[in-house]
Coordinates of C-alpha atoms in Angstrom, one line a residue:
M15 CA 81.8 -16.7 168.2
A16 CA 85.7 -17.0 167.5
L17 CA 87.3 -20.2 168.5
A18 CA 90.9 -21.4 168.7
F19 CA 92.3 -24.9 169.5
D20 CA 95.2 -25.9 171.7
E21 CA 97.7 -28.5 171.0
Y22 CA 95.4 -31.1 172.2
G23 CA 92.6 -30.1 169.9
R24 CA 90.4 -28.6 172.5
P25 CA 88.6 -25.6 171.5
F26 CA 88.4 -22.3 173.5
I27 CA 86.9 -18.9 173.1
I28 CA 89.2 -16.0 172.2
I29 CA 86.6 -13.3 172.6
R30 CA 82.9 -14.0 173.3
E31 CA 80.6 -12.8 170.6
Q32 CA 83.2 -11.6 168.4
E33 CA 81.0 -11.0 165.4
Q34 CA 78.9 -8.6 167.5
K35 CA 81.8 -6.3 168.3
T36 CA 83.8 -3.8 166.5
R37 CA 87.6 -3.5 166.9
L38 CA 90.2 -0.9 166.1
R39 CA 93.9 -1.7 166.4
G40 CA 97.3 0.0 166.1
L41 CA 97.3 3.5 164.3
D42 CA 93.7 3.3 163.4
A43 CA 92.7 3.2 167.1
Q44 CA 95.1 6.0 168.1
K45 CA 93.9 8.1 165.4
A46 CA 90.2 7.5 166.3
N47 CA 91.0 8.2 170.0
I48 CA 93.0 11.4 169.0
S49 CA 90.0 12.7 166.8
A50 CA 87.6 12.2 169.7
G51 CA 89.6 14.2 172.1
K52 CA 90.1 16.9 169.6
A53 CA 86.5 17.2 169.0
V54 CA 85.9 17.9 172.7
A55 CA 88.7 20.4 172.7
R56 CA 87.3 22.2 169.7
I57 CA 83.9 22.7 171.5
L58 CA 85.6 24.5 174.4
R59 CA 88.1 26.4 172.3
T60 CA 85.8 29.2 171.6
S61 CA 85.0 29.8 175.0
L62 CA 88.4 30.6 176.1
G63 CA 89.4 34.0 177.5
P64 CA 87.7 37.1 178.4
K65 CA 86.0 37.4 175.0
G66 CA 85.1 33.6 174.8
M67 CA 81.8 32.6 173.6
D68 CA 79.0 31.0 175.7
K69 CA 77.3 27.7 175.2
M70 CA 73.6 27.3 175.5
L71 CA 72.9 23.8 177.0
Q72 CA 69.4 22.2 177.4
S73 CA 68.8 19.3 179.6
P74 CA 66.3 16.6 178.8
D75 CA 63.8 18.1 181.2
G76 CA 64.1 21.4 179.2
D77 CA 66.2 23.3 181.6
V78 CA 68.5 25.7 179.8
T79 CA 72.0 26.6 181.0
I80 CA 74.1 29.4 179.4
T81 CA 77.8 29.4 180.5
N82 CA 81.5 29.4 179.3
D83 CA 82.8 27.4 182.2
G84 CA 84.5 24.4 180.7
A85 CA 83.7 22.0 183.5
T86 CA 80.1 22.9 183.5
I87 CA 79.8 22.5 179.7
L88 CA 81.3 19.1 179.8
E89 CA 79.5 18.1 182.9
Q90 CA 76.2 18.7 181.1
M91 CA 77.1 17.3 177.6
D92 CA 75.7 13.9 176.8
V93 CA 79.2 12.2 176.0
D94 CA 79.2 8.6 174.9
N95 CA 82.8 8.1 173.5
Q96 CA 85.1 6.8 176.1
I97 CA 88.0 9.1 175.2
A98 CA 85.8 12.1 175.2
K99 CA 84.7 11.0 178.8
L100 CA 88.5 11.2 179.7
M101 CA 88.4 14.8 178.5
V102 CA 85.4 15.4 180.8
E103 CA 87.3 13.7 183.7
L104 CA 90.3 15.9 182.8
S105 CA 88.3 19.1 183.2
R106 CA 86.6 17.9 186.5
S107 CA 89.9 17.1 187.9
Q108 CA 91.2 20.6 187.1
D109 CA 88.0 22.0 188.7
Y110 CA 88.3 19.7 191.8
E111 CA 92.0 20.4 192.4
I112 CA 92.3 24.2 191.5
G113 CA 88.7 25.5 190.7
D114 CA 89.8 27.5 187.6
G115 CA 91.4 26.9 184.2
T116 CA 88.9 24.0 183.2
T117 CA 88.6 25.2 179.8
G118 CA 92.4 25.9 179.2
V119 CA 93.4 22.4 180.4
V120 CA 91.1 20.8 177.7
V121 CA 92.1 23.2 175.0
M122 CA 95.8 22.2 175.9
A123 CA 95.1 18.6 175.8
G124 CA 93.4 18.9 172.4
A125 CA 96.6 20.8 171.1
L126 CA 99.0 18.1 172.4
L127 CA 96.8 15.3 170.7
E128 CA 96.8 17.4 167.3
Q129 CA 100.6 17.6 167.5
A130 CA 101.0 13.8 168.4
E131 CA 98.9 12.9 165.5
K132 CA 101.4 14.5 163.0
L133 CA 104.2 12.6 164.7
L134 CA 102.3 9.4 164.5
E135 CA 102.0 9.9 160.8
R136 CA 105.7 10.4 160.6
G137 CA 106.2 7.0 162.1
I138 CA 107.3 7.8 165.6
H139 CA 106.2 5.4 168.1
P140 CA 103.5 6.5 170.6
I141 CA 105.6 5.6 173.7
R142 CA 108.3 7.8 172.4
I143 CA 106.0 10.7 171.8
A144 CA 104.6 10.1 175.6
E145 CA 108.2 10.1 176.9
G146 CA 109.0 13.4 175.1
Y147 CA 105.8 15.0 176.3
E148 CA 106.8 14.0 179.7
M149 CA 110.1 15.6 179.5
A150 CA 108.7 18.7 178.0
S151 CA 106.1 19.0 180.9
R152 CA 108.9 18.8 183.4
I153 CA 110.8 21.8 181.6
A154 CA 107.7 23.7 181.5
F155 CA 106.8 23.1 185.2
E156 CA 110.3 24.3 186.1
H157 CA 110.2 27.2 183.8
L158 CA 107.0 28.2 185.4
E159 CA 108.7 28.3 188.8
H160 CA 111.5 30.5 187.4
I161 CA 109.1 33.1 185.9
A162 CA 106.7 33.1 189.0
H163 CA 106.3 36.4 191.0
K164 CA 105.5 36.4 194.6
F165 CA 103.5 38.9 196.4
E166 CA 102.7 39.4 200.0
F167 CA 99.4 40.2 201.4
S168 CA 97.7 40.4 204.9
E169 CA 94.2 40.9 206.2
T170 CA 94.7 44.6 205.8
D171 CA 96.3 44.6 202.3
V172 CA 94.3 42.3 200.1
E173 CA 94.6 44.3 196.8
P174 CA 96.8 41.5 195.2
L175 CA 94.2 38.9 195.9
I176 CA 91.3 41.2 194.5
Q177 CA 93.3 41.8 191.3
T178 CA 93.9 38.1 190.7
C179 CA 90.0 37.2 191.3
M180 CA 89.2 40.0 188.9
T181 CA 91.2 38.3 186.2
T182 CA 89.2 35.1 186.9
L183 CA 85.9 36.9 186.8
S184 CA 86.9 38.7 183.6
S185 CA 86.3 35.5 181.6
K186 CA 83.0 34.9 182.9
I187 CA 79.4 36.1 182.2
L188 CA 80.0 39.3 184.2
P189 CA 80.8 41.4 181.1
A190 CA 77.4 40.8 179.8
F191 CA 75.7 42.9 182.4
G192 CA 77.1 46.1 180.9
S193 CA 79.9 48.0 179.5
G194 CA 82.7 50.4 180.6
N195 CA 83.0 51.4 184.3
S196 CA 79.8 49.8 185.4
V197 CA 81.3 46.3 184.5
N198 CA 84.6 47.0 186.3
R199 CA 82.8 48.3 189.4
C200 CA 80.6 45.1 189.3
K201 CA 83.6 42.8 188.6
R202 CA 85.8 44.5 191.5
S203 CA 82.9 44.3 194.0
M204 CA 82.3 40.6 193.4
A205 CA 86.1 39.9 193.6
E206 CA 86.2 42.0 196.9
I207 CA 83.3 39.7 198.2
A208 CA 85.0 36.6 197.2
V209 CA 88.2 37.7 199.0
K210 CA 86.5 38.8 202.1
A211 CA 84.6 35.5 202.3
V212 CA 87.7 33.4 201.8
L213 CA 89.9 35.5 204.5
A214 CA 86.8 35.0 207.0
V215 CA 87.3 31.2 207.0
A216 CA 90.8 31.0 206.2
D217 CA 93.7 29.9 208.7
L218 CA 96.6 32.1 207.5
E219 CA 99.1 30.5 209.7
R220 CA 98.5 27.0 208.4
K221 CA 97.5 28.4 204.9
D222 CA 94.4 26.4 204.8
V223 CA 91.0 27.3 203.6
N224 CA 87.8 25.3 204.1
L225 CA 85.5 26.4 201.1
E226 CA 82.7 24.2 202.6
L227 CA 82.4 27.0 205.2
I228 CA 81.3 29.4 202.5
K229 CA 77.8 29.1 201.0
V230 CA 76.6 30.9 197.8
E231 CA 72.9 31.7 197.8
G232 CA 71.0 33.1 194.8
K233 CA 67.7 35.0 194.9
V234 CA 65.8 36.1 191.7
G235 CA 65.2 39.9 191.8
G236 CA 67.2 43.0 192.0
K237 CA 70.5 43.7 190.4
L238 CA 73.9 42.0 190.5
E239 CA 75.2 45.0 192.4
D240 CA 72.9 44.1 195.2
T241 CA 75.1 41.1 195.9
E242 CA 76.3 41.3 199.6
L243 CA 78.5 39.3 201.9
I244 CA 76.6 38.0 205.1
Y245 CA 78.8 37.1 208.0
G246 CA 76.5 34.4 209.4
I247 CA 73.9 31.9 208.2
V248 CA 71.2 32.5 205.6
V249 CA 68.1 30.2 206.0
D250 CA 65.4 30.7 203.5
K251 CA 62.4 30.4 205.9
D252 CA 59.7 32.6 207.4
M253 CA 58.8 32.7 210.9
S254 CA 56.1 30.2 211.7
H255 CA 53.5 33.0 212.6
P256 CA 53.2 36.1 210.5
Q257 CA 53.1 38.4 213.6
M258 CA 56.2 37.1 215.2
P259 CA 59.1 39.8 215.1
K260 CA 61.4 39.5 212.0
Q261 CA 64.4 40.8 213.7
I262 CA 65.9 39.6 217.0
E263 CA 69.0 41.2 218.6
D264 CA 71.4 39.0 220.6
A265 CA 69.4 35.9 219.9
K266 CA 69.8 32.8 222.1
I267 CA 68.7 30.0 219.7
A268 CA 67.4 26.6 220.7
I269 CA 68.1 24.0 218.0
L270 CA 65.6 21.3 218.2
T271 CA 65.0 18.1 216.4
C272 CA 62.0 17.1 218.5
P273 CA 58.6 18.3 217.2
F274 CA 56.1 20.6 219.2
E275 CA 53.4 17.7 219.4
P276 CA 52.1 15.4 222.0
P277 CA 53.9 12.1 222.4
K278 CA 52.4 9.3 220.1
P279 CA 52.2 5.7 221.3
K280 CA 54.4 3.4 219.3
T281 CA 51.6 0.8 219.2
K282 CA 48.3 1.1 217.4
H283 CA 45.8 2.9 219.6
K284 CA 42.2 4.3 219.6
V285 CA 40.7 6.9 221.9
D286 CA 37.0 6.8 222.6
I287 CA 35.5 10.2 223.5
D288 CA 31.8 10.0 224.3
S289 CA 31.3 13.2 226.3
V290 CA 32.2 16.9 226.2
E291 CA 34.1 16.5 229.6
K292 CA 36.4 13.9 228.1
F293 CA 37.1 16.2 225.1
Q294 CA 37.7 19.2 227.4
T295 CA 40.2 17.0 229.5
L296 CA 42.1 15.8 226.3
R297 CA 42.2 19.4 224.9
E298 CA 43.5 20.6 228.3
Q299 CA 46.1 17.9 228.5
E300 CA 47.5 18.9 225.0
R301 CA 47.4 22.5 226.0
K302 CA 49.3 21.8 229.0
Y303 CA 51.8 19.6 227.2
F304 CA 52.4 22.4 224.6
D305 CA 52.6 24.9 227.5
D306 CA 55.3 22.9 229.2
M307 CA 57.4 22.7 226.1
V308 CA 57.2 26.5 225.5
Q309 CA 58.0 27.1 229.2
K310 CA 61.2 24.9 229.0
C311 CA 62.4 27.0 226.1
K312 CA 61.7 30.1 228.1
D313 CA 63.2 29.0 231.2
V314 CA 66.5 28.3 229.6
G315 CA 66.6 31.9 228.2
A316 CA 66.0 30.9 224.7
T317 CA 64.6 33.9 222.6
L318 CA 64.5 32.0 219.0
V319 CA 63.4 28.3 218.4
I320 CA 64.5 26.5 215.3
C321 CA 62.9 23.4 214.9
Q322 CA 63.4 20.5 212.2
W323 CA 59.9 19.4 212.3
G324 CA 56.6 21.3 212.1
F325 CA 54.1 22.0 214.7
D326 CA 50.3 22.5 214.6
D327 CA 48.3 25.6 214.9
E328 CA 47.6 25.5 218.5
A329 CA 51.3 25.4 219.3
N330 CA 52.1 27.9 216.8
H331 CA 49.5 30.2 218.5
L332 CA 50.8 29.6 222.0
L333 CA 54.4 30.4 220.7
M334 CA 53.3 33.7 219.5
H335 CA 51.5 34.7 222.6
R336 CA 54.4 33.7 224.8
N337 CA 56.7 36.0 222.7
L338 CA 58.8 33.0 221.6
P339 CA 59.6 33.4 217.8
A340 CA 60.1 30.1 215.9
V341 CA 61.1 28.7 212.4
R342 CA 59.8 25.4 211.5
W343 CA 60.8 22.8 208.8
V344 CA 64.6 23.6 208.8
G345 CA 66.6 21.0 207.0
G346 CA 69.1 18.9 208.8
V347 CA 72.1 20.3 206.9
E348 CA 71.0 23.8 207.7
L349 CA 70.6 22.8 211.4
E350 CA 74.2 21.7 211.3
L351 CA 75.3 24.8 209.7
I352 CA 73.5 27.0 212.3
A353 CA 74.9 24.7 215.0
I354 CA 78.5 25.3 213.8
A355 CA 78.1 29.1 213.6
T356 CA 76.4 29.7 216.8
G357 CA 78.4 27.3 218.9
G358 CA 75.2 25.6 219.9
R359 CA 74.2 21.9 219.8
I360 CA 71.4 20.1 218.2
V361 CA 69.4 18.4 220.9
P362 CA 66.5 15.9 220.7
R363 CA 65.2 17.5 224.0
F364 CA 64.6 20.9 225.4
Q365 CA 67.8 22.0 227.0
E366 CA 70.0 25.1 227.4
L367 CA 72.1 26.3 224.4
T368 CA 74.7 29.0 224.5
P369 CA 75.0 30.6 221.2
E370 CA 78.5 32.1 220.5
K371 CA 79.9 34.4 217.9
L372 CA 79.0 33.6 214.3
G373 CA 82.0 32.3 212.3
R374 CA 80.6 31.6 208.9
A375 CA 80.6 33.6 205.8
I376 CA 77.4 33.2 203.5
L377 CA 76.7 34.9 200.2
K378 CA 73.3 36.1 199.1
L379 CA 72.9 36.9 195.5
L380 CA 70.3 39.2 193.6
D381 CA 69.9 39.2 190.0
R382 CA 67.6 39.5 186.8
N383 CA 66.9 35.9 186.3
K384 CA 67.6 32.2 187.4
M385 CA 70.3 31.5 184.5
M386 CA 72.2 34.6 185.3
I387 CA 72.2 33.7 189.0
E388 CA 73.5 30.3 188.3
E389 CA 76.3 31.5 186.0
T390 CA 77.3 34.3 188.6
K391 CA 77.4 31.5 191.4
R392 CA 79.8 29.4 189.1
S393 CA 81.9 32.6 188.5
L394 CA 82.0 33.2 192.2
H395 CA 83.0 29.7 193.0
D396 CA 86.2 30.1 190.5
A397 CA 87.1 33.4 192.3
L398 CA 86.9 31.8 195.8
C399 CA 89.0 28.9 194.6
V400 CA 91.6 31.3 193.2
A401 CA 91.7 33.4 196.5
R402 CA 92.2 29.9 198.4
N403 CA 94.9 28.9 196.1
L404 CA 96.7 32.3 196.6
I405 CA 96.6 31.8 200.3
R406 CA 98.1 28.2 200.1
N407 CA 100.8 29.4 197.5
K408 CA 101.6 33.1 197.0
S409 CA 103.2 32.8 193.6
I410 CA 101.6 34.0 190.5
V411 CA 102.3 34.1 186.8
Y412 CA 101.0 36.6 184.3
G413 CA 98.1 35.8 182.2
G414 CA 97.0 36.6 178.7
G415 CA 98.9 33.5 177.5
S416 CA 102.2 35.1 178.4
A417 CA 103.3 32.1 180.6
E418 CA 102.4 29.6 177.8
I419 CA 104.5 31.7 175.4
S420 CA 107.5 31.9 177.6
C421 CA 107.2 28.0 178.3
S422 CA 107.1 27.4 174.7
I423 CA 110.1 29.5 174.1
A424 CA 112.0 27.7 177.0
V425 CA 110.9 24.1 175.9
E426 CA 111.8 24.9 172.2
A427 CA 115.2 25.9 173.3
A428 CA 115.8 22.9 175.7
A429 CA 114.7 20.5 172.7
D430 CA 118.3 20.9 171.3
K431 CA 119.7 19.0 174.3
Y432 CA 117.9 15.8 173.7
P433 CA 119.6 13.8 170.9
G434 CA 116.9 11.1 170.6
V435 CA 113.5 10.9 168.8
E436 CA 112.0 12.6 171.9
Q437 CA 113.3 15.9 170.5
Y438 CA 110.6 15.8 167.9
A439 CA 107.8 15.3 170.8
I440 CA 109.5 18.1 172.8
R441 CA 109.3 20.6 169.9
A442 CA 105.7 19.3 169.2
F443 CA 105.0 20.3 172.9
A444 CA 106.3 23.7 172.6
D445 CA 104.0 24.2 169.4
A446 CA 101.0 23.0 171.4
L447 CA 101.7 25.5 174.3
D448 CA 101.0 28.1 171.5
A449 CA 97.5 26.9 171.2
I450 CA 96.4 28.8 174.3
P451 CA 97.5 32.3 173.2
M452 CA 96.4 31.6 169.5
A453 CA 92.9 30.8 170.9
L454 CA 92.9 33.9 173.0
A455 CA 93.8 36.1 170.1
E456 CA 91.2 34.3 167.7
N457 CA 88.4 34.6 170.3
S458 CA 89.2 38.4 170.6
G459 CA 88.8 39.0 167.0
L460 CA 92.8 39.4 166.3
Q461 CA 94.8 37.7 163.6
P462 CA 95.9 34.6 165.7
I463 CA 99.2 33.8 163.8
E464 CA 100.4 37.5 163.3
T465 CA 99.4 38.5 166.9
L466 CA 101.3 35.3 168.4
S467 CA 104.2 36.0 166.3
A468 CA 104.4 39.7 167.4
V469 CA 104.2 38.8 171.1
K470 CA 106.4 35.9 170.9
S471 CA 109.2 38.1 169.2
Q472 CA 108.6 40.8 171.7
Q473 CA 109.2 38.4 174.6
I474 CA 112.5 37.1 173.1
K475 CA 113.5 40.7 172.1
D476 CA 112.8 42.3 175.6
N477 CA 113.4 39.2 177.6
N478 CA 110.0 39.8 179.2
S479 CA 107.9 36.8 180.1
C480 CA 105.0 39.1 180.9
C481 CA 104.2 39.9 177.4
G482 CA 100.8 38.4 176.4
I483 CA 97.7 38.7 174.1
D484 CA 95.9 42.1 174.6
C485 CA 92.4 40.6 174.5
N486 CA 90.8 43.7 175.8
D487 CA 92.5 46.0 173.4
V488 CA 94.0 48.2 176.2
G489 CA 97.0 49.1 174.0
T490 CA 99.7 47.3 175.8
N491 CA 100.9 43.6 175.7
D492 CA 102.4 43.9 179.2
M493 CA 100.3 41.9 181.5
R494 CA 101.7 43.6 184.6
E495 CA 100.2 46.9 183.4
Q496 CA 96.9 45.2 182.8
N497 CA 97.0 43.6 186.3
V498 CA 96.2 40.1 184.6
F499 CA 97.4 37.5 186.9
E500 CA 97.1 33.7 187.3
T501 CA 98.0 31.5 190.1
L502 CA 101.3 29.5 189.6
I503 CA 99.9 26.2 191.0
G504 CA 96.8 26.5 188.7
K505 CA 98.9 26.9 185.7
Q506 CA 101.3 24.0 186.7
Q507 CA 98.3 21.8 187.2
Q508 CA 96.9 22.5 183.8
I509 CA 100.2 21.4 182.2
L510 CA 100.6 18.2 184.4
L511 CA 96.9 17.0 184.0
A512 CA 96.8 17.7 180.3
T513 CA 100.2 15.8 179.7
Q514 CA 98.9 12.9 181.8
V515 CA 95.8 12.4 179.9
V516 CA 97.3 12.7 176.6
K517 CA 100.0 10.0 177.5
M518 CA 97.2 7.8 178.6
I519 CA 95.3 8.3 175.3
L520 CA 98.6 7.7 173.2
K521 CA 99.0 4.3 175.0
I522 CA 95.7 2.8 174.0
D523 CA 96.4 0.8 170.7
D524 CA 93.2 -1.7 170.8
V525 CA 89.8 -0.5 171.1
I526 CA 87.0 -3.3 171.5
S527 CA 83.4 -1.9 171.6
P528 CA 79.9 -3.2 171.1
F529 CA 78.7 -3.3 167.5
D530 CA 76.4 -0.6 166.6
Y531 CA 73.3 -1.9 164.6

């Protein structure tokens, strides 16, 4: 235990159990933090872009996940280092705010940390580096507004939305299902489903989309091409009796939270039956009780009963004979969704419900196995988020690293206007922006430095901010011709979030942690 003494000779503890803790100060602490952040970014770097590699993650209970989604990878990794946990939070923030770009934001933060490490070794104070990064992020943010393109769409013309969703899906696991036209058809059909689902619940006047009204369900069996959009509710339940009808037109639904069973006294009770007559009386009373419940449902015009609880064989048999189909053991959340969609009301007693037109969009997936279904659900979630973002803000930038290269050129040019030490940090920020297109080129099997230099010189020569990395080997670097788009707010959020996390890491100069025995 470390002790110190005040001017009167009284001892006091500086840090309790000092000898049982490890401590890093100053430059050593900053380098250790940067090293931890770079380690996380290196893991995700190979998963960036349409040709990015997938990661296989095994949970402690043996479940296997195959994905290249940055947020999912970091979420399932067992991360102990506190700085690495900040990178996990960074990816989670991007996923929460935008829904896409979770890999790119971590790669961007890793590149900024790498450049910051070089500046620290040259003796530049971390605060000046952080201030320079902040200035550079504002320059890049404003430049993105300058190079952004706006496009108009409507409920009848949704092609721009579909093209942007296809760009998002191109970096997911969908290409693994085949090659050539089959992949393009599958990718386009999934993008169309995502756009239709978002438009079904979107308020275009307010530019608002509630994604909680869209549910993605996966079922093992069939092919990915069997995926369909259901304008309604999908409840994974069977009818309570196998002979009940499987299809009901213009159903009037009674949504009940009361069970089909006789009332039970709340106190302890005992019934003595010592004769056949008493048993018959009890049986008749129960049957009458069931009959009254069924009749109440029939009287209000219900043609389908959905019940939160179960009911015994006698009630089930009576429902079938009275031609009243029923579904039992439906969860409370599903009951709420059904009530929202039908305009009905969840009731604890039997009373009339007036179903209205369904207003929910639900997805049902069919695929080869569970792992593929889960990855496809993640891909669809990203596509849904992108469509939502475009409804909120119709501005786009072109992908393939073209936006980052253009911002890099703009930030590099603006650095000359700043005479202080921050100029070094601004130039370092411009170099860090090149990490995204370099990773795209490297993951596509191209020469990263040579490819980046060629594209950057082409952007400067032609004054064309749409030139990016030709990851799919189409034969042109113009992302407009390849229809590769990204949302403006998603790209801006990437730069802002990455800069904020890096600034936070750079300002940590003392790390006190428990001693590892």
